[in-house]
Short mmCIF file of C-alpha atoms and ligand atoms in Angstrom, two decimals:
data_model
loop_
_atom_site.label_atom_id
_atom_site.label_comp_id
_atom_site.label_asym_id
_atom_site.label_seq_id
_atom_site.Cartn_x
_atom_site.Cartn_y
_atom_site.Cartn_z
CA MET A 1 35.68 -12.44 103.51
CA CYS A 2 32.00 -13.12 103.04
CA GLU A 3 28.81 -11.05 103.20
CA GLN A 4 28.19 -11.95 106.88
CA ASP A 5 31.46 -10.28 107.89
CA PHE A 6 29.90 -6.92 107.01
CA ILE A 7 26.90 -7.25 109.34
CA PRO A 8 27.65 -5.14 112.42
CA GLY A 9 27.22 -6.41 115.96
CA GLU A 10 26.41 -4.31 119.04
CA TYR A 11 27.44 -0.65 118.83
CA GLU A 12 30.10 0.53 121.24
CA LYS A 13 28.84 4.10 121.46
CA SER A 14 25.76 6.20 120.97
CA VAL A 15 26.14 9.41 119.01
CA PRO A 16 23.31 11.95 119.25
CA LEU A 17 24.24 14.06 116.24
CA GLY A 18 27.07 14.99 113.93
CA LYS A 19 28.32 15.54 110.43
CA VAL A 20 30.69 13.68 108.09
CA ALA A 21 31.86 14.51 104.58
CA TRP A 22 33.77 12.79 101.78
CA GLN A 23 34.86 13.52 98.25
CA SER A 24 35.02 10.55 95.98
CA PRO A 25 36.19 10.26 92.38
CA SER A 26 34.83 8.62 89.27
CA ASN A 27 36.77 5.78 87.64
CA ILE A 28 37.35 4.53 84.12
CA ALA A 29 37.42 0.79 83.46
CA LEU A 30 40.17 -0.70 81.30
CA VAL A 31 38.67 -4.20 81.46
CA LYS A 32 34.93 -3.66 81.52
CA TYR A 33 32.28 -4.94 83.86
CA TRP A 34 29.23 -5.77 81.76
CA GLY A 35 26.85 -8.41 83.04
CA LYS A 36 25.98 -9.21 86.61
CA LYS A 37 24.48 -11.88 88.83
CA LYS A 38 22.11 -11.45 91.76
CA ASN A 39 23.03 -8.85 94.41
CA GLN A 40 25.38 -6.90 92.18
CA ILE A 41 27.87 -9.74 91.81
CA PRO A 42 29.84 -9.14 88.59
CA ALA A 43 29.74 -11.75 85.85
CA ASN A 44 33.43 -11.05 85.15
CA PRO A 45 36.31 -9.27 86.88
CA SER A 46 37.23 -5.72 85.85
CA VAL A 47 40.02 -3.22 86.47
CA SER A 48 39.95 0.57 86.43
CA PHE A 49 42.00 3.71 86.82
CA THR A 50 40.62 5.83 89.63
CA LEU A 51 40.24 9.41 88.38
CA LYS A 52 41.25 12.59 90.19
CA ASN A 53 39.21 15.58 89.06
CA CYS A 54 35.76 14.18 88.29
CA LYS A 55 34.34 13.70 91.74
CA THR A 56 31.32 13.96 94.01
CA ILE A 57 31.43 15.81 97.32
CA THR A 58 28.88 14.57 99.85
CA THR A 59 28.04 15.71 103.37
CA LEU A 60 25.92 13.62 105.70
CA GLU A 61 24.42 15.25 108.78
CA PHE A 62 22.74 12.96 111.28
CA GLN A 63 20.61 13.36 114.35
CA GLU A 64 19.39 10.49 116.50
CA LYS A 65 15.61 9.99 116.25
CA GLU A 66 13.44 9.82 119.34
CA ILE A 67 11.83 6.67 118.02
CA LYS A 68 14.54 4.57 116.43
CA GLY A 69 14.09 2.07 113.64
CA GLU A 70 10.90 2.27 111.59
CA ASP A 71 11.43 3.88 108.19
CA TYR A 72 14.22 5.93 106.67
CA ASP A 73 13.99 9.64 107.29
CA PHE A 74 16.21 11.74 105.04
CA GLU A 75 16.37 14.91 102.98
CA LEU A 76 18.47 15.28 99.88
CA PHE A 77 20.01 18.42 98.43
CA PHE A 78 21.88 18.42 95.13
CA GLU A 79 24.00 21.49 94.38
CA GLY A 80 22.19 23.37 97.14
CA ARG A 81 18.68 22.56 95.92
CA LYS A 82 16.23 20.08 97.37
CA LYS A 83 16.12 17.17 94.96
CA ASP A 84 13.21 14.89 95.71
CA ASP A 85 13.48 13.06 92.39
CA PHE A 86 16.86 11.61 93.50
CA LYS A 87 15.31 10.24 96.69
CA PRO A 88 13.92 6.91 95.38
CA LYS A 89 17.41 5.91 94.20
CA ILE A 90 18.91 6.71 97.62
CA LYS A 91 16.08 4.94 99.42
CA LYS A 92 16.65 1.86 97.28
CA PHE A 93 20.34 2.01 98.18
CA PHE A 94 19.54 2.25 101.91
CA GLU A 95 17.19 -0.73 101.57
CA ARG A 96 19.84 -2.78 99.80
CA ILE A 97 22.40 -2.10 102.53
CA GLU A 98 19.89 -2.38 105.38
CA GLN A 99 21.32 -5.51 107.01
CA TYR A 100 24.85 -4.12 106.79
CA SER A 101 24.02 -0.59 107.99
CA PRO A 102 20.83 -0.99 110.08
CA PHE A 103 21.68 2.11 112.14
CA LEU A 104 20.61 4.39 109.26
CA LYS A 105 17.01 3.99 110.40
CA ASP A 106 17.92 5.36 113.83
CA PHE A 107 18.86 8.79 112.49
CA LYS A 108 17.28 11.70 110.73
CA LEU A 109 19.65 12.32 107.82
CA LEU A 110 20.48 15.33 105.70
CA ILE A 111 22.48 14.52 102.57
CA GLN A 112 24.05 17.35 100.58
CA THR A 113 25.86 16.45 97.43
CA LYS A 114 27.50 18.09 94.42
CA ASN A 115 29.71 17.08 91.51
CA THR A 116 32.81 18.80 90.18
CA PHE A 117 31.67 17.94 86.64
CA PRO A 118 28.47 19.09 84.96
CA HIS A 119 25.54 16.83 85.85
CA SER A 120 24.29 16.64 82.30
CA SER A 121 27.72 15.92 80.82
CA GLY A 122 26.91 12.30 80.04
CA ILE A 123 29.57 11.33 82.62
CA ALA A 124 28.05 8.76 84.93
CA SER A 125 27.88 10.19 88.44
CA SER A 126 26.77 6.92 90.00
CA ALA A 127 30.32 5.68 90.71
CA SER A 128 31.49 8.86 92.46
CA GLY A 129 28.07 9.55 93.99
CA MET A 130 27.48 6.10 95.45
CA SER A 131 31.05 5.74 96.71
CA ALA A 132 30.92 9.15 98.43
CA LEU A 133 27.64 8.23 100.13
CA ALA A 134 28.93 4.77 101.13
CA LEU A 135 31.97 6.42 102.72
CA CYS A 136 29.74 8.82 104.67
CA VAL A 137 27.68 5.84 105.90
CA MET A 138 30.93 4.16 106.99
CA SER A 139 32.08 7.30 108.82
CA LEU A 140 28.83 7.22 110.75
CA GLU A 141 29.37 3.53 111.52
CA LYS A 142 32.90 4.37 112.68
CA LYS A 143 31.45 6.89 115.14
CA LEU A 144 29.25 4.13 116.56
CA ASN A 145 32.08 1.57 116.45
CA PRO A 146 35.36 3.48 116.79
CA GLY A 147 37.31 0.23 116.82
CA LEU A 148 36.81 -0.47 113.11
CA THR A 149 40.17 -0.95 111.40
CA GLU A 150 41.19 1.16 108.40
CA ASP A 151 41.31 -1.95 106.22
CA PHE A 152 37.80 -3.07 107.21
CA PHE A 153 36.48 0.48 106.79
CA LEU A 154 37.69 0.69 103.18
CA LYS A 155 36.58 -2.83 102.28
CA LYS A 156 33.13 -2.28 103.68
CA ALA A 157 32.85 1.15 102.00
CA SER A 158 33.61 -0.57 98.68
CA PHE A 159 31.19 -3.40 99.54
CA LEU A 160 28.37 -0.91 100.27
CA ALA A 161 29.17 1.22 97.22
CA ARG A 162 28.92 -1.92 95.07
CA LEU A 163 25.37 -2.45 96.27
CA GLY A 164 24.56 1.11 95.12
CA SER A 165 26.17 0.82 91.69
CA GLY A 166 28.58 -1.98 90.76
CA SER A 167 31.40 0.13 89.37
CA ALA A 168 31.21 2.47 92.41
CA CYS A 169 33.10 -0.16 94.42
CA ARG A 170 36.17 0.75 92.34
CA SER A 171 36.03 4.42 93.41
CA ILE A 172 37.15 4.19 97.05
CA GLU A 173 40.91 3.89 96.61
CA GLY A 174 43.43 4.46 93.82
CA GLU A 175 45.28 4.20 91.58
CA LEU A 176 44.40 0.94 89.91
CA ILE A 177 41.50 -1.10 91.32
CA GLU A 178 40.46 -4.63 90.49
CA TRP A 179 37.00 -5.97 91.29
CA GLY A 180 35.72 -9.50 90.80
CA GLU A 181 37.21 -12.90 91.49
CA HIS A 182 40.12 -13.55 89.22
CA ALA A 183 42.36 -16.61 89.65
CA SER A 184 45.64 -14.75 89.04
CA THR A 185 44.94 -11.85 91.42
CA ALA A 186 45.51 -12.69 95.07
CA GLY A 187 42.80 -11.29 97.34
CA SER A 188 40.40 -10.41 94.48
CA SER A 189 36.73 -10.57 95.41
CA ASP A 190 33.29 -10.27 93.86
CA LEU A 191 32.19 -8.34 96.97
CA PHE A 192 34.51 -5.32 96.84
CA GLY A 193 37.30 -3.73 94.86
CA ILE A 194 40.93 -4.15 95.90
CA LYS A 195 44.01 -2.09 95.18
CA TYR A 196 45.86 -3.83 92.35
CA PRO A 197 48.35 -5.88 94.36
CA TYR A 198 51.21 -6.23 91.86
CA LYS A 199 53.80 -3.93 90.36
CA LEU A 200 52.53 -0.94 88.41
CA HIS A 201 55.04 0.72 86.08
CA GLU A 202 55.72 4.41 86.72
CA VAL A 203 54.26 5.42 83.33
CA PHE A 204 50.77 4.48 84.55
CA LYS A 205 51.00 6.40 87.81
CA THR A 206 50.51 9.74 86.06
CA TYR A 207 48.36 8.50 83.17
CA GLN A 208 46.07 11.12 81.63
CA ASP A 209 42.39 10.80 80.71
CA THR A 210 40.83 13.58 78.67
CA ILE A 211 37.09 13.02 78.40
CA LEU A 212 35.57 14.24 75.16
CA LEU A 213 31.92 15.10 75.67
CA VAL A 214 30.38 13.89 72.44
CA ASP A 215 26.82 13.62 73.65
CA LYS A 216 25.70 15.22 76.87
CA GLY A 217 22.18 13.84 76.70
CA GLN A 218 20.55 11.41 79.10
CA LYS A 219 21.58 7.79 78.70
CA GLN A 220 19.25 6.00 76.27
CA VAL A 221 19.73 2.69 78.04
CA SER A 222 20.36 2.37 81.77
CA SER A 223 23.34 0.26 82.78
CA THR A 224 21.00 -2.00 84.79
CA LEU A 225 19.12 -2.84 81.63
CA GLY A 226 22.38 -3.31 79.74
CA HIS A 227 23.81 -5.68 82.35
CA ASN A 228 20.60 -7.71 82.25
CA LEU A 229 20.87 -8.16 78.51
CA MET A 230 23.96 -10.28 79.11
CA TYR A 231 21.63 -13.00 80.43
CA GLY A 232 21.12 -15.41 77.55
CA HIS A 233 23.38 -13.27 75.34
CA PRO A 234 24.81 -15.55 72.62
CA PHE A 235 28.38 -14.33 73.25
CA ALA A 236 28.23 -13.97 77.04
CA GLU A 237 30.40 -16.89 78.08
CA ALA A 238 33.12 -16.09 75.56
CA ARG A 239 33.07 -12.46 76.66
CA PHE A 240 33.41 -13.30 80.35
CA ALA A 241 36.31 -15.67 79.59
CA GLN A 242 37.95 -12.92 77.53
CA ALA A 243 37.85 -10.50 80.48
CA HIS A 244 39.73 -13.04 82.64
CA ASP A 245 42.25 -13.54 79.87
CA ASN A 246 42.76 -9.80 79.34
CA LEU A 247 43.37 -9.34 83.06
CA ASP A 248 45.95 -12.14 82.96
CA GLN A 249 47.74 -10.42 80.09
CA LEU A 250 47.60 -7.01 81.74
CA GLN A 251 49.70 -8.21 84.68
CA ALA A 252 52.94 -8.22 82.67
CA ILE A 253 51.87 -5.09 80.76
CA PHE A 254 51.27 -3.13 83.97
CA GLU A 255 54.62 -4.26 85.29
CA MET A 256 56.69 -3.53 82.19
CA GLY A 257 54.81 -0.43 81.01
CA ASN A 258 54.26 -2.10 77.64
CA LEU A 259 52.11 0.58 75.98
CA PRO A 260 51.51 -1.03 72.56
CA GLU A 261 50.06 -4.11 74.27
CA PHE A 262 48.17 -1.96 76.80
CA ILE A 263 46.54 -0.07 73.93
CA LYS A 264 45.47 -3.29 72.16
CA ILE A 265 43.68 -4.60 75.24
CA VAL A 266 42.10 -1.30 76.30
CA GLU A 267 40.68 -0.47 72.88
CA SER A 268 39.51 -4.04 72.31
CA GLU A 269 37.71 -3.96 75.68
CA ALA A 270 35.92 -0.72 74.78
CA LEU A 271 34.79 -2.02 71.41
CA THR A 272 33.79 -5.40 72.86
CA LEU A 273 31.59 -3.63 75.45
CA HIS A 274 29.76 -1.86 72.63
CA ALA A 275 29.73 -5.03 70.51
CA MET A 276 27.87 -6.75 73.36
CA MET A 277 25.25 -3.99 73.26
CA MET A 278 24.94 -4.21 69.49
CA SER A 279 24.47 -7.98 69.61
CA SER A 280 22.02 -8.24 72.51
CA ASN A 281 18.28 -8.71 72.23
CA PRO A 282 17.02 -5.99 72.05
CA TYR A 283 20.13 -4.47 70.43
CA PHE A 284 21.19 -0.87 70.71
CA ILE A 285 23.97 1.53 69.71
CA LEU A 286 25.29 4.10 72.18
CA MET A 287 28.11 5.40 70.03
CA LYS A 288 27.37 8.45 67.87
CA PRO A 289 28.86 9.28 64.47
CA ASN A 290 31.25 11.66 66.24
CA THR A 291 32.43 8.84 68.53
CA LEU A 292 33.59 6.98 65.41
CA GLU A 293 35.13 10.11 63.88
CA ILE A 294 37.20 10.55 67.04
CA ILE A 295 38.28 6.91 67.15
CA ASN A 296 39.45 7.10 63.53
CA LYS A 297 41.32 10.35 64.17
CA ILE A 298 43.08 8.79 67.17
CA TRP A 299 44.13 5.79 65.09
CA GLU A 300 45.38 8.02 62.29
CA TYR A 301 47.31 10.25 64.73
CA ARG A 302 48.88 7.27 66.50
CA GLU A 303 49.86 5.70 63.19
CA THR A 304 51.53 8.84 61.81
CA THR A 305 53.19 10.17 64.99
CA GLY A 306 53.88 7.03 67.02
CA VAL A 307 52.44 8.78 70.11
CA PRO A 308 50.93 6.03 72.33
CA VAL A 309 47.47 7.56 72.71
CA CYS A 310 44.37 5.38 72.82
CA PHE A 311 40.68 5.53 73.63
CA THR A 312 38.19 3.81 75.83
CA LEU A 313 34.42 4.15 76.12
CA ASP A 314 31.83 3.94 78.87
CA ALA A 315 28.24 2.91 78.28
CA GLY A 316 27.73 6.08 76.23
CA ALA A 317 29.00 8.16 73.33
CA ASN A 318 31.75 10.08 75.16
CA VAL A 319 35.36 9.16 74.45
CA HIS A 320 38.05 8.84 77.12
CA VAL A 321 41.43 9.63 75.55
CA LEU A 322 44.18 7.87 77.51
CA TYR A 323 47.90 8.75 77.24
CA PRO A 324 51.11 9.03 79.28
CA ASN A 325 51.79 12.31 81.07
CA GLU A 326 54.96 12.91 79.05
CA GLU A 327 52.86 13.12 75.87
CA LYS A 328 50.45 15.62 77.40
CA ASP A 329 51.44 18.75 75.44
CA LYS A 330 51.35 16.96 72.10
CA VAL A 331 48.08 15.13 72.76
CA LEU A 332 46.29 18.22 74.08
CA GLU A 333 47.38 20.09 70.98
CA PHE A 334 46.00 17.24 68.84
CA ILE A 335 42.75 17.23 70.82
CA LYS A 336 42.30 21.00 70.42
CA ASN A 337 43.17 20.99 66.74
CA GLU A 338 41.41 17.85 65.59
CA LEU A 339 38.99 16.38 68.12
CA VAL A 340 37.22 19.28 69.82
CA VAL A 341 35.10 19.85 66.70
CA TYR A 342 33.39 16.52 67.39
CA CYS A 343 32.49 17.45 70.98
CA GLU A 344 29.12 18.90 71.92
CA LYS A 345 29.70 22.64 72.36
CA GLY A 346 33.44 21.91 72.11
CA GLN A 347 33.49 20.58 75.67
CA TYR A 348 36.02 18.24 77.19
CA ILE A 349 37.33 17.50 80.69
CA CYS A 350 40.99 16.97 81.58
CA ASP A 351 41.47 14.30 84.19
CA LEU A 352 44.18 11.88 85.27
CA ILE A 353 44.75 8.88 87.46
CA GLY A 354 44.07 9.60 91.14
CA LYS A 355 44.65 8.18 94.58
CA GLY A 356 41.06 7.69 95.69
CA ALA A 357 38.49 9.26 97.97
CA GLU A 358 39.32 11.78 100.71
CA LYS A 359 37.67 12.54 103.99
CA LEU A 360 36.83 16.22 104.37
O1 PMV B 401 28.21 0.47 87.69
P1 PMV B 401 27.23 0.31 86.57
O2 PMV B 401 26.17 -0.69 86.89
O3 PMV B 401 26.69 1.64 86.11
O4 PMV B 401 28.03 -0.32 85.32
C1 PMV B 401 29.04 0.36 84.65
C2 PMV B 401 29.52 -0.43 83.49
C3 PMV B 401 30.56 0.23 82.61
O5 PMV B 401 30.81 1.56 82.98
C4 PMV B 401 30.07 0.23 81.18
C5 PMV B 401 31.87 -0.56 82.64
C6 PMV B 401 32.66 -0.47 83.90
O6 PMV B 401 33.30 -1.47 84.25
O7 PMV B 401 32.71 0.61 84.52
#
């Protein structure tokens, strides 16, 4: 499929007013997306677990305008309060998707959104937020064009979400989503995420992710700025090639449930992401001393107990602790006894792999 396939033709119906709502989860990348080309095209393919509990719930109410077209007309409420400072980001999103969703200018819109996780937790809400909004936009398009197929609906939702925030395109479906052209993955695309098309061992289908909130502050460096620093980065080409190679290796690992090899790739990906930040110009460090304390504790625990627990990191200081469901009791005990002290106000969030967004 190409970009043109997402430009709608004539609408079949006119809809004077209505309301749609979606809840959409966050996701955690195993192979990281870091570096992009024009129009949110990733510099390398990535793969992520869709999460279950960390999600955004968004309602879109729409009413046909008397004079259609012209500018966007929308109000935004976050957790029940009018939030004008979020509006420029949404407007920018609408502008980016304008040729694919031109009907948005024909309606007066009311967007109400909330997260199931604390806003200032340091957990990026852009993936769940942008995917929930993209799905609402698609539900409105579906009302205008009821003939849209389920497959097209989901692909276009992912395509639109990508234009809002790259990683958001991996938050539409579950459980494992690949995004970005990758020679060994049939159907993979730079334009949208796809459900991982090969065998996934049972162990991964209930995988746990406990998110340790090390630093709940605002991000010091936006991901847009971070991605841009991969232009002219001395290690960029080697890093992009490595992502392809890691995805190749993961195919057998996902199939066989080979946890020792899974751990090696996942932890290496997390540290490579941060190594790219530390070696860019300008350079920066997003990990905090407590991030490193936690990583060392996880290594020590894994070494002494043999429990296959590992970590991954986002573009921040928080640590995602990943482990099989059958190790849950032991790992939660370990987290409470040894890792919670490194979390800001002792806070952590228990999540697990999920099946994707749901229409409400
Ligand atoms: O979607 P963005 O532009 O916020 O980028 C997210 C990048 C990482 O979270 C660091 C990695 C990833 O693949 O999710």
